[in-house]
Amino acid sequence: MAEVHLKDVRKSFGKSEVVHGVSAKITEGEFLVIVGPSGCGKSTVLRMIAGLEDITSGEVLINNTVVNDLEPKARDIAMVFQNYALYPHMSVFANMAYSLKVRGIAKKETRKRVEDAARILGLSDMLDRRPRQLSGGQRQRVAMGRAIVREPSVFLFDEPLSNLDAKLRNQMRVELKKLHRRLGHTSIYVTHDQIEAMTLADRIMVIREGHMEQLAAPTEIYEQPASLFVARFIGSPAMNMLEAVVDHDRLSVTVAGRINLRLRRPLSRPGSFTLGIRPEDLHKAAEQQGNAFQARVDLVEPLGSDTVIHCGIAEMEDALIARLPGSPRISAGDTILLDLDPTKLHFFDIESGARIRRTTPRQD
Amino acid sequence: MAEVHLKDVRKSFGKSEVVHGVSAKITEGEFLVIVGPSGCGKSTVLRMIAGLEDITSGEVLINNTVVNDLEPKARDIAMVFQNYALYPHMSVFANMAYSLKVRGIAKKETRKRVEDAARILGLSDMLDRRPRQLSGGQRQRVAMGRAIVREPSVFLFDEPLSNLDAKLRNQMRVELKKLHRRLGHTSIYVTHDQIEAMTLADRIMVIREGHMEQLAAPTEIYEQPASLFVARFIGSPAMNMLEAVVDHDRLSVTVAGRINLRLRRPLSRPGSFTLGIRPEDLHKAAEQQGNAFQARVDLVEPLGSDTVIHCGIAEMEDALIARLPGSPRISAGDTILLDLDPTKLHFFDIESGARIRRTTPRQD
Amino acid sequence: MMVEKRPFSTVIRHLVLLSGVVLVLFPIYVALVASSHPVENLLGRIPAWFGGQFIDNYKQILGSGMSAARSAPVGLMMVNSLIMALGIAVGKISISLISSYAIVYFRFPLRPVFFWLIFITLMLPVEVRILPTFQVIADLHMLNTYAGLILPLIASATATFLFRQFFMTIPDELLEAARIDGAGPLRFFWDVVLPLSRTNIAALFVILFIYGWNQYLWPLLVTTEENMYTVVMGIQRMVTATDWVPQWNMIMATAILGLLPPVIVVLVMQRLFVKGLIETEK
Amino acid sequence: MMVEKRPFSTVIRHLVLLSGVVLVLFPIYVALVASSHPVENLLGRIPAWFGGQFIDNYKQILGSGMSAARSAPVGLMMVNSLIMALGIAVGKISISLISSYAIVYFRFPLRPVFFWLIFITLMLPVEVRILPTFQVIADLHMLNTYAGLILPLIASATATFLFRQFFMTIPDELLEAARIDGAGPLRFFWDVVLPLSRTNIAALFVILFIYGWNQYLWPLLVTTEENMYTVVMGIQRMVTATDWVPQWNMIMATAILGLLPPVIVVLVMQRLFVKGLIETEK
């Protein structure tokens, strides 16, 4: 186990910089998830830590040692790839044992380590098979096993679940989480899937176009997104965004020019903002009271457990998405009353996208 | 628009039968989704309707005409493929116009139809591009457009969204639903994704190993699954399954040998059953009362909007998954009280997997 | 890519590669030099630098041939070679396109048998086929004709096999989409398969043109009149003309001329050709 | 697959294909028949059925050669051909494996230049290279040696190009995984690239063996002693021996013998070979 320290790490390809200075300290045993849309530079950060890409400037430290100039094999890391990168001509055993063989570790010791890892991962029965005889989930486990037998200080994961189908992805995610709980390795995990990020991470690093937008625990990322981008990226269906004008009393809000709300705690400044509200924070109201407002139902998506309602407000189509529990009797064309909790509103600066705080910090 | 009628349709490859008699009547304008795990024969059913596979026995009728022996082009259908199957060397316009060109329709008419379809799909600006210059979602739209310009009686979809990433899939799903609302074509849609099935379908046909397990509206499928298989396949996280013994009074239930519940309405017969309960039908209870029981928290997956809790009961690990709203303060290792609503329980025969009715039908 | 950091091994790699290049380019340089000298300069060793008869040598060889070996003008030989190479390339591509389409897209009994028969012909040494074929051509009075030169060389399976391999990579759904769109087998071939094969056809054209251009054995058998000789035959005859000291300047000039058309074809088709061969870039 | 239902077109397709098969197999039949007759039977036309001298003819040609043409025994020729073909196949594969690995996996300045130079050599007609190469071999006193036969034919770029194409399909992640596992360039080549290339190497071996076996021009130049002659040369000499009526029975027997080793190689390597060529099944 080890600490990983990134100090203003940057990467340029030719003249274009793709990672604009990422700094973070990953503590021993922590599970850090780096998340962002494709092409945001998240994999590049991981590959710089692994030593598969040169670091243009800044430093990467593993266990307080600068590893910038070390070969991957000397960094005491293991990596799990998106396409598993198993050696197709080797058996499962040989795949898992390969790094030990290269390092010249005794056969007996190798066998013991591989068998231990196989037992943990439920692969004991398939050590003689070839990768192509395995299902996607099993290949994923072999890739994990190959990492485990090395007993590295740091585990790196590059979108390891994205080649699996939805059901298997859910299952492997749970397995990964249990494995981490059991082995307690320092782990850095790259994904574009916000659900993986939310469920696996001790802390999440959100990256957008090579910039770090937020680094915080999942609940904080979800409940207090630092920017418009984070707010929209984390959560599905995505957070609703509306324009809002806050009065000089910093408590009265006019949303989309027609809905009037009243906050309980004043905003830090008045003016025009982007207002965010998550779909599950909209509720069906029985009668016109409090903050309730009328919405036209454009589309109903029943999920069984919940129902997603796409609503229009006045002339605006697709203005809001609400997620209501169960299967309420609503169909397209209906007009319903929606209510919201003013403490669940998020305000963002229109230009910078930065979150606007309430006056009483840490309680908004 | 047309009616499609399947009469005991079967398919064998050599001696092995892969579709064991599917019968259904798809009414004009209906959106039928055929869902099942991969390899269950759902695509084969679709391909028999399209004429891409011979029908071994049974009949397919489109608009009351038996089409068993008609070539695909004579069946008045259009099909959207999983990998889009766009002609890579043709422009978007040429792709959409190709079927009209083959049919010898006048250039002016062709241009009008293609441009209309492009407008509906937001493709007007990219008619001159090649498929490889388009994103996945745009290719999907071109494939849709190619189907629309033919003005067919029936639209067939073969997993059209499964090559897209999660965000785009959600977005295209909504677009597809809106398009169907707007054009009102009879549509048959094959997918392995239960969310697509739930949200798009007027009715869902669940297929398992070539057998039709259930054909019903989404809400009915979710709330009254006809079998263990349907119950587990639809819904995510999947329905929890436990063993349950029902007393001779047909009201007292012992679950997993230690939890005692009392039903409000008696079951049709006593005995041992598989009991199903959906994760969202488990609630956190404040105190020991009613049906509440103790559970050990093995793993917590925060999703932001909800939290998925993997629970153990006594010595059973991973016995139950509960989905609780919001971010309750629960961590692995805690012991919590879970409560459930006895009207939300599902009973299945242990051997056949068939649903067991309550004595008062249609209200269980 | 593997990024190596040791400068020493880099130097060695460069030396190895450079010597490889020299080995390849040196013969061309020698041929160019030799073709610019009068024949007397070439009796002992080959001079190191160009002589003054460059234009004269080429003019003579193109216009009137090497009189000493009683050969035809190389200009005429080049026309013959060109007709033969074009005929072989175009003919082979046409036949193999059609037959591989039949093999891949039509289902008929014994299809695997036909596939294997075609495959086996790939393996037959030319020598085995060449004598009976000669008999047939002679019986049909096609000796000393372009048809006789070209036709027997068209019937080979290599190109069929390559097209089959390419057709296998065209997704099934494309055919299914075309069937639903109402296109029959011929239309699908013409509207979809042929345009998609464009780069493959170009690549194969280049290779087959060069193959045809470099044919030696068959033209030797089937032509007896000097005005049907090809360039490659011409070179061989000049070299092996036993009753005379070889005129190395003329031979080398002919070799350079024989090299030109393939190089021109490669340069002209380069863009398409490379596309057809290199589809994945690492 | 396109399922056609019209029986008429099926009949036509079968006829076309059958005639193709006959065209391919007929020459072999003719050769077999001719090789079983005494030479007198072959002066006019080729008989339709086998004669009685099958074993005698083969025994004579293998053991003592065709005396009339003063040729060496075909048995010796076959040994020469075998050594040459094996040498060329093994040599070409080794060299091109190594050089394509360098091109794909090492990053050095001018890498594209080297790639293009190798590519251009693909295009050079053999005739241009052959004379200067002959000079070099003669200067090194390698005429009439196996090394002289084999070495110059090894240096070609086709196989390099094919291996390069294959290496491009090996996913980058495999190299990256190996680097993290601690394997250097040589280890990666030996442990991963080489085993993965197994079927490709087998396919190429078959093709290059046949290529080497069928060589004609170069052996003709570089060998002057009869005991270094190859089978293909032998056939040519028998056919073109001008001072004698061609002994077609012996020639045909030699042709059949010359056909055997390639066929054996194909049959032995078949499983691997086909795997290497056909990777996608439709």
Short mmCIF file of C-alpha atoms in Angstrom, two decimals, chain A:
data_model
loop_
_atom_site.label_atom_id
_atom_site.label_comp_id
_atom_site.label_asym_id
_atom_site.label_seq_id
_atom_site.Cartn_x
_atom_site.Cartn_y
_atom_site.Cartn_z
CA MET A 1 0.00 0.00 0.00
CA ALA A 2 1.20 3.45 -0.73
CA GLU A 3 0.51 7.10 -0.97
CA VAL A 4 0.39 8.71 -4.43
CA HIS A 5 1.07 12.38 -4.77
CA LEU A 6 0.45 14.36 -7.96
CA LYS A 7 2.12 17.76 -8.05
CA ASP A 8 0.83 20.05 -10.82
CA VAL A 9 1.10 17.26 -13.38
CA ARG A 10 0.82 18.46 -16.98
CA LYS A 11 0.89 16.74 -20.35
CA SER A 12 1.38 18.23 -23.80
CA PHE A 13 1.26 16.46 -27.14
CA GLY A 14 3.37 18.68 -29.36
CA LYS A 15 2.16 22.19 -28.67
CA SER A 16 -1.29 21.39 -27.34
CA GLU A 17 -1.59 20.85 -23.62
CA VAL A 18 -4.18 18.20 -22.76
CA VAL A 19 -3.74 18.02 -18.99
CA HIS A 20 -3.52 21.46 -17.41
CA GLY A 21 -1.98 20.81 -14.02
CA VAL A 22 -3.55 18.20 -11.78
CA SER A 23 -2.62 18.06 -8.12
CA ALA A 24 -3.89 15.56 -5.59
CA LYS A 25 -2.76 13.46 -2.70
CA ILE A 26 -4.15 9.93 -2.64
CA THR A 27 -3.74 8.48 0.82
CA GLU A 28 -2.90 4.90 1.72
CA GLY A 29 -5.77 2.54 0.96
CA GLU A 30 -7.89 5.23 -0.66
CA PHE A 31 -10.05 4.48 -3.71
CA LEU A 32 -9.89 7.52 -6.01
CA VAL A 33 -12.09 7.63 -9.08
CA ILE A 34 -11.16 9.98 -11.92
CA VAL A 35 -14.27 10.69 -13.95
CA GLY A 36 -15.04 12.82 -16.99
CA PRO A 37 -16.40 12.64 -20.53
CA SER A 38 -14.34 10.86 -23.18
CA GLY A 39 -11.31 12.82 -24.34
CA CYS A 40 -11.11 14.92 -21.15
CA GLY A 41 -7.59 13.70 -20.33
CA LYS A 42 -8.51 11.35 -17.48
CA SER A 43 -6.81 8.34 -19.05
CA THR A 44 -3.73 10.44 -19.77
CA VAL A 45 -3.42 11.24 -16.07
CA LEU A 46 -3.61 7.55 -15.24
CA ARG A 47 -1.08 6.63 -17.92
CA MET A 48 1.34 9.23 -16.58
CA ILE A 49 1.07 7.64 -13.15
CA ALA A 50 1.64 4.21 -14.74
CA GLY A 51 4.66 5.42 -16.72
CA LEU A 52 3.09 4.66 -20.10
CA GLU A 53 3.18 8.37 -21.01
CA ASP A 54 5.99 10.80 -20.28
CA ILE A 55 5.15 13.54 -17.81
CA THR A 56 5.62 16.91 -19.51
CA SER A 57 5.93 18.87 -16.27
CA GLY A 58 5.14 18.41 -12.61
CA GLU A 59 5.91 15.41 -10.47
CA VAL A 60 4.36 12.08 -9.59
CA LEU A 61 5.42 10.62 -6.26
CA ILE A 62 4.68 7.10 -5.11
CA ASN A 63 5.57 6.52 -1.47
CA ASN A 64 7.44 9.85 -1.44
CA THR A 65 9.69 8.82 -4.35
CA VAL A 66 9.60 10.84 -7.56
CA VAL A 67 8.85 8.24 -10.26
CA ASN A 68 8.84 10.55 -13.31
CA ASP A 69 11.87 8.83 -14.85
CA LEU A 70 11.21 5.28 -13.72
CA GLU A 71 10.09 2.55 -16.11
CA PRO A 72 6.56 1.20 -15.44
CA LYS A 73 7.94 -2.01 -13.99
CA ALA A 74 9.96 -0.07 -11.42
CA ARG A 75 6.99 1.93 -10.11
CA ASP A 76 5.47 -0.92 -8.09
CA ILE A 77 2.08 -0.54 -9.74
CA ALA A 78 -0.38 -2.85 -11.49
CA MET A 79 -2.86 -1.83 -14.15
CA VAL A 80 -6.15 -3.25 -15.36
CA PHE A 81 -6.99 -2.28 -18.94
CA GLN A 82 -10.33 -1.62 -20.58
CA ASN A 83 -9.93 -4.49 -23.06
CA TYR A 84 -8.25 -6.59 -20.32
CA ALA A 85 -5.06 -6.91 -22.42
CA LEU A 86 -4.72 -10.58 -21.58
CA TYR A 87 -2.09 -12.49 -23.53
CA PRO A 88 -4.35 -14.50 -25.85
CA HIS A 89 -1.96 -17.43 -26.31
CA MET A 90 -1.35 -18.02 -22.61
CA SER A 91 -3.53 -19.87 -20.13
CA VAL A 92 -5.16 -18.01 -17.26
CA PHE A 93 -2.43 -19.31 -14.99
CA ALA A 94 0.34 -18.15 -17.35
CA ASN A 95 -1.30 -14.76 -17.73
CA MET A 96 -1.41 -14.24 -14.01
CA ALA A 97 2.06 -15.67 -13.47
CA TYR A 98 3.79 -13.79 -16.27
CA SER A 99 5.00 -10.80 -14.28
CA LEU A 100 6.38 -13.11 -11.59
CA LYS A 101 8.12 -15.20 -14.24
CA VAL A 102 9.73 -12.09 -15.72
CA ARG A 103 10.89 -11.04 -12.27
CA GLY A 104 12.40 -14.48 -11.79
CA ILE A 105 10.34 -15.47 -8.78
CA ALA A 106 10.53 -19.13 -7.80
CA LYS A 107 7.95 -21.46 -9.33
CA LYS A 108 6.61 -22.60 -5.99
CA GLU A 109 6.07 -19.08 -4.75
CA THR A 110 4.49 -18.14 -8.10
CA ARG A 111 2.08 -21.04 -7.96
CA LYS A 112 1.07 -20.15 -4.43
CA ARG A 113 0.43 -16.50 -5.25
CA VAL A 114 -1.53 -17.27 -8.41
CA GLU A 115 -3.65 -19.88 -6.64
CA ASP A 116 -4.36 -17.48 -3.79
CA ALA A 117 -5.48 -14.78 -6.20
CA ALA A 118 -7.56 -17.27 -8.18
CA ARG A 119 -9.30 -18.36 -5.01
CA ILE A 120 -10.16 -14.78 -4.07
CA LEU A 121 -11.58 -14.17 -7.55
CA GLY A 122 -13.33 -17.51 -7.99
CA LEU A 123 -11.06 -18.50 -10.88
CA SER A 124 -9.60 -21.67 -9.39
CA ASP A 125 -11.45 -23.92 -11.85
CA MET A 126 -10.34 -22.13 -14.98
CA LEU A 127 -6.59 -21.72 -14.54
CA ASP A 128 -5.94 -23.91 -17.59
CA ARG A 129 -8.28 -22.12 -19.96
CA ARG A 130 -7.35 -19.59 -22.61
CA PRO A 131 -8.75 -16.05 -22.41
CA ARG A 132 -10.97 -16.60 -25.46
CA GLN A 133 -12.73 -19.46 -23.66
CA LEU A 134 -13.82 -17.08 -20.91
CA SER A 135 -16.79 -14.74 -20.69
CA GLY A 136 -16.28 -10.98 -20.42
CA GLY A 137 -16.71 -11.01 -16.66
CA GLN A 138 -14.23 -13.85 -16.22
CA ARG A 139 -11.65 -12.09 -18.38
CA GLN A 140 -12.12 -9.04 -16.24
CA ARG A 141 -11.40 -11.15 -13.17
CA VAL A 142 -8.26 -12.60 -14.74
CA ALA A 143 -7.05 -9.08 -15.44
CA MET A 144 -7.70 -8.29 -11.78
CA GLY A 145 -5.88 -11.43 -10.75
CA ARG A 146 -2.87 -10.52 -12.84
CA ALA A 147 -2.73 -7.25 -10.94
CA ILE A 148 -3.22 -8.88 -7.52
CA VAL A 149 -0.41 -11.46 -7.82
CA ARG A 150 2.11 -8.69 -8.28
CA GLU A 151 1.23 -7.35 -4.83
CA PRO A 152 1.76 -3.80 -6.01
CA SER A 153 1.62 -0.62 -3.98
CA VAL A 154 -0.96 0.98 -6.26
CA PHE A 155 -3.73 -0.44 -8.44
CA LEU A 156 -4.58 1.48 -11.60
CA PHE A 157 -7.84 0.84 -13.46
CA ASP A 158 -8.53 2.20 -16.94
CA GLU A 159 -12.29 1.89 -17.49
CA PRO A 160 -12.16 -1.80 -16.59
CA LEU A 161 -15.92 -2.37 -16.77
CA SER A 162 -16.87 -0.50 -19.92
CA ASN A 163 -16.66 -3.54 -22.21
CA LEU A 164 -19.25 -5.44 -20.15
CA ASP A 165 -23.01 -5.33 -20.55
CA ALA A 166 -25.22 -3.53 -18.05
CA LYS A 167 -26.06 -6.46 -15.74
CA LEU A 168 -22.51 -7.76 -15.60
CA ARG A 169 -21.18 -4.25 -15.06
CA ASN A 170 -23.36 -3.86 -11.97
CA GLN A 171 -22.24 -7.21 -10.66
CA MET A 172 -18.52 -6.63 -11.29
CA ARG A 173 -18.77 -3.19 -9.72
CA VAL A 174 -19.99 -4.75 -6.50
CA GLU A 175 -17.24 -7.38 -6.67
CA LEU A 176 -14.61 -4.71 -7.19
CA LYS A 177 -15.87 -2.77 -4.22
CA LYS A 178 -15.83 -5.85 -2.00
CA LEU A 179 -12.34 -6.74 -3.20
CA HIS A 180 -11.08 -3.30 -2.32
CA ARG A 181 -12.67 -3.54 1.10
CA ARG A 182 -10.92 -6.86 1.60
CA LEU A 183 -7.45 -6.05 0.24
CA GLY A 184 -7.37 -2.35 1.03
CA HIS A 185 -5.02 -1.36 -1.82
CA THR A 186 -4.52 2.22 -2.83
CA SER A 187 -6.48 2.42 -6.09
CA ILE A 188 -6.89 4.93 -8.89
CA TYR A 189 -9.80 4.19 -11.18
CA VAL A 190 -10.66 5.98 -14.42
CA THR A 191 -14.19 5.89 -15.82
CA HIS A 192 -16.68 7.94 -17.77
CA ASP A 193 -19.56 6.32 -15.91
CA GLN A 194 -20.86 8.46 -13.10
CA ILE A 195 -22.55 5.52 -11.37
CA GLU A 196 -19.23 3.69 -11.07
CA ALA A 197 -17.70 6.88 -9.75
CA MET A 198 -20.44 7.41 -7.16
CA THR A 199 -20.55 3.85 -5.90
CA LEU A 200 -16.86 2.90 -5.87
CA ALA A 201 -15.05 6.04 -4.83
CA ASP A 202 -13.81 7.24 -1.50
CA ARG A 203 -13.18 10.47 -3.37
CA ILE A 204 -14.05 11.50 -6.92
CA MET A 205 -11.93 13.70 -9.16
CA VAL A 206 -14.02 15.27 -11.92
CA ILE A 207 -11.99 16.31 -14.97
CA ARG A 208 -13.17 18.48 -17.83
CA GLU A 209 -10.97 19.29 -20.80
CA GLY A 210 -7.79 18.63 -18.80
CA HIS A 211 -8.84 20.77 -15.85
CA MET A 212 -9.74 19.36 -12.44
CA GLU A 213 -13.22 20.66 -11.68
CA GLN A 214 -13.77 19.10 -8.26
CA LEU A 215 -12.14 16.60 -5.92
CA ALA A 216 -14.41 15.47 -3.11
CA ALA A 217 -16.35 12.60 -1.59
CA PRO A 218 -19.25 11.23 -3.71
CA THR A 219 -22.00 12.64 -1.50
CA GLU A 220 -20.43 16.08 -1.56
CA ILE A 221 -20.00 15.94 -5.34
CA TYR A 222 -23.65 15.02 -5.71
CA GLU A 223 -25.09 17.40 -3.15
CA GLN A 224 -22.77 20.34 -3.62
CA PRO A 225 -21.35 20.20 -7.14
CA ALA A 226 -18.66 22.85 -7.52
CA SER A 227 -19.70 23.80 -11.04
CA LEU A 228 -22.43 23.56 -13.64
CA PHE A 229 -20.38 20.91 -15.41
CA VAL A 230 -20.08 18.66 -12.36
CA ALA A 231 -23.76 19.17 -11.59
CA ARG A 232 -24.82 18.02 -15.05
CA PHE A 233 -22.24 15.25 -15.35
CA ILE A 234 -23.02 13.46 -12.10
CA GLY A 235 -26.55 12.11 -11.75
CA SER A 236 -28.96 10.47 -14.18
CA PRO A 237 -31.29 11.80 -15.43
CA ALA A 238 -29.11 14.92 -15.36
CA MET A 239 -29.86 17.93 -13.17
CA ASN A 240 -32.44 20.30 -14.66
CA MET A 241 -31.08 23.74 -15.51
CA LEU A 242 -33.28 26.85 -15.67
CA GLU A 243 -32.61 30.55 -15.66
CA ALA A 244 -33.38 32.28 -12.41
CA VAL A 245 -33.35 35.88 -11.21
CA VAL A 246 -32.73 36.49 -7.52
CA ASP A 247 -34.24 39.65 -6.04
CA HIS A 248 -32.30 42.16 -3.97
CA ASP A 249 -33.60 40.57 -0.80
CA ARG A 250 -31.55 37.53 -1.94
CA LEU A 251 -34.50 35.30 -0.96
CA SER A 252 -37.10 35.75 -3.75
CA VAL A 253 -36.36 33.86 -6.94
CA THR A 254 -38.15 34.07 -10.29
CA VAL A 255 -37.53 30.91 -12.31
CA ALA A 256 -37.91 30.87 -16.11
CA GLY A 257 -39.74 34.19 -15.84
CA ARG A 258 -42.88 32.68 -14.33
CA ILE A 259 -42.37 30.58 -11.21
CA ASN A 260 -41.82 32.43 -7.95
CA LEU A 261 -39.99 30.72 -5.13
CA ARG A 262 -38.80 31.79 -1.73
CA LEU A 263 -35.54 30.58 -0.25
CA ARG A 264 -35.12 29.89 3.45
CA ARG A 265 -31.52 31.09 3.63
CA PRO A 266 -30.37 34.09 1.57
CA LEU A 267 -28.00 33.68 -1.39
CA SER A 268 -24.61 35.40 -1.24
CA ARG A 269 -25.59 37.93 -3.93
CA PRO A 270 -28.60 38.89 -6.06
CA GLY A 271 -28.69 38.76 -9.88
CA SER A 272 -29.24 36.30 -12.72
CA PHE A 273 -28.12 32.73 -12.24
CA THR A 274 -28.44 29.27 -13.64
CA LEU A 275 -30.65 27.37 -11.28
CA GLY A 276 -30.22 23.62 -10.96
CA ILE A 277 -32.68 21.15 -9.51
CA ARG A 278 -32.30 17.40 -9.55
CA PRO A 279 -35.15 15.31 -11.03
CA GLU A 280 -35.75 13.47 -7.75
CA ASP A 281 -36.09 16.78 -5.88
CA LEU A 282 -39.26 17.59 -7.83
CA HIS A 283 -42.39 16.15 -6.23
CA LYS A 284 -45.96 15.84 -7.31
CA ALA A 285 -48.11 18.23 -5.31
CA ALA A 286 -51.76 17.61 -4.59
CA GLU A 287 -52.82 21.25 -4.50
CA GLN A 288 -51.53 24.74 -5.35
CA GLN A 289 -49.57 25.76 -2.27
CA GLY A 290 -46.08 26.80 -1.24
CA ASN A 291 -43.71 26.63 -4.20
CA ALA A 292 -45.94 24.40 -6.34
CA PHE A 293 -46.19 25.24 -10.04
CA GLN A 294 -48.00 23.89 -13.07
CA ALA A 295 -46.23 21.72 -15.64
CA ARG A 296 -47.39 20.06 -18.83
CA VAL A 297 -46.44 16.40 -19.25
CA ASP A 298 -44.70 15.86 -22.60
CA LEU A 299 -43.46 12.30 -22.15
CA VAL A 300 -43.73 9.61 -19.49
CA GLU A 301 -41.04 6.97 -19.07
CA PRO A 302 -42.09 4.26 -16.61
CA LEU A 303 -39.09 2.51 -15.08
CA GLY A 304 -41.16 0.32 -12.77
CA SER A 305 -39.56 1.46 -9.56
CA ASP A 306 -39.81 5.11 -10.61
CA THR A 307 -41.35 7.12 -13.38
CA VAL A 308 -39.45 9.77 -15.30
CA ILE A 309 -41.65 12.63 -16.47
CA HIS A 310 -40.50 15.09 -19.15
CA CYS A 311 -42.36 18.33 -18.53
CA GLY A 312 -42.92 21.55 -20.41
CA ILE A 313 -43.54 24.83 -18.62
CA ALA A 314 -45.76 27.21 -20.55
CA GLU A 315 -44.22 27.52 -24.04
CA MET A 316 -40.95 25.85 -23.08
CA GLU A 317 -40.70 22.24 -24.20
CA ASP A 318 -38.52 19.76 -22.33
CA ALA A 319 -37.94 22.31 -19.59
CA LEU A 320 -37.84 19.87 -16.71
CA ILE A 321 -37.40 16.22 -15.95
CA ALA A 322 -38.94 14.91 -12.76
CA ARG A 323 -38.41 11.50 -11.25
CA LEU A 324 -41.39 10.35 -9.23
CA PRO A 325 -41.43 7.14 -7.18
CA GLY A 326 -43.55 4.17 -8.27
CA SER A 327 -46.00 4.32 -11.17
CA PRO A 328 -48.20 7.37 -10.69
CA ARG A 329 -51.15 7.60 -13.05
CA ILE A 330 -49.85 10.29 -15.34
CA SER A 331 -49.86 10.27 -19.10
CA ALA A 332 -48.51 12.55 -21.82
CA GLY A 333 -50.72 15.61 -22.27
CA ASP A 334 -51.73 15.85 -18.60
CA THR A 335 -51.07 18.96 -16.56
CA ILE A 336 -49.66 18.29 -13.13
CA LEU A 337 -48.55 20.30 -10.13
CA LEU A 338 -44.87 20.04 -9.17
CA ASP A 339 -43.44 21.08 -5.86
CA LEU A 340 -39.83 21.50 -4.78
CA ASP A 341 -37.81 21.95 -1.65
CA PRO A 342 -35.98 25.32 -1.77
CA THR A 343 -33.07 23.87 0.21
CA LYS A 344 -32.39 21.52 -2.70
CA LEU A 345 -31.79 24.27 -5.26
CA HIS A 346 -28.34 24.81 -6.77
CA PHE A 347 -27.25 28.21 -8.09
CA PHE A 348 -24.44 28.66 -10.60
CA ASP A 349 -22.79 31.71 -12.09
CA ILE A 350 -24.04 32.04 -15.68
CA GLU A 351 -20.61 32.80 -17.11
CA SER A 352 -18.09 30.86 -15.05
CA GLY A 353 -20.49 28.08 -14.08
CA ALA A 354 -19.14 28.23 -10.50
CA ARG A 355 -21.41 27.30 -7.61
CA ILE A 356 -22.89 30.21 -5.65
CA ARG A 357 -22.90 29.69 -1.89
CA ARG A 358 -25.67 30.51 0.51
CA THR A 359 -24.70 32.96 3.24
CA THR A 360 -24.49 30.26 5.89
CA PRO A 361 -21.68 28.10 4.56
CA ARG A 362 -21.74 24.31 4.73
CA GLN A 363 -25.48 24.25 5.18
CA ASP A 364 -26.88 25.09 1.76
#
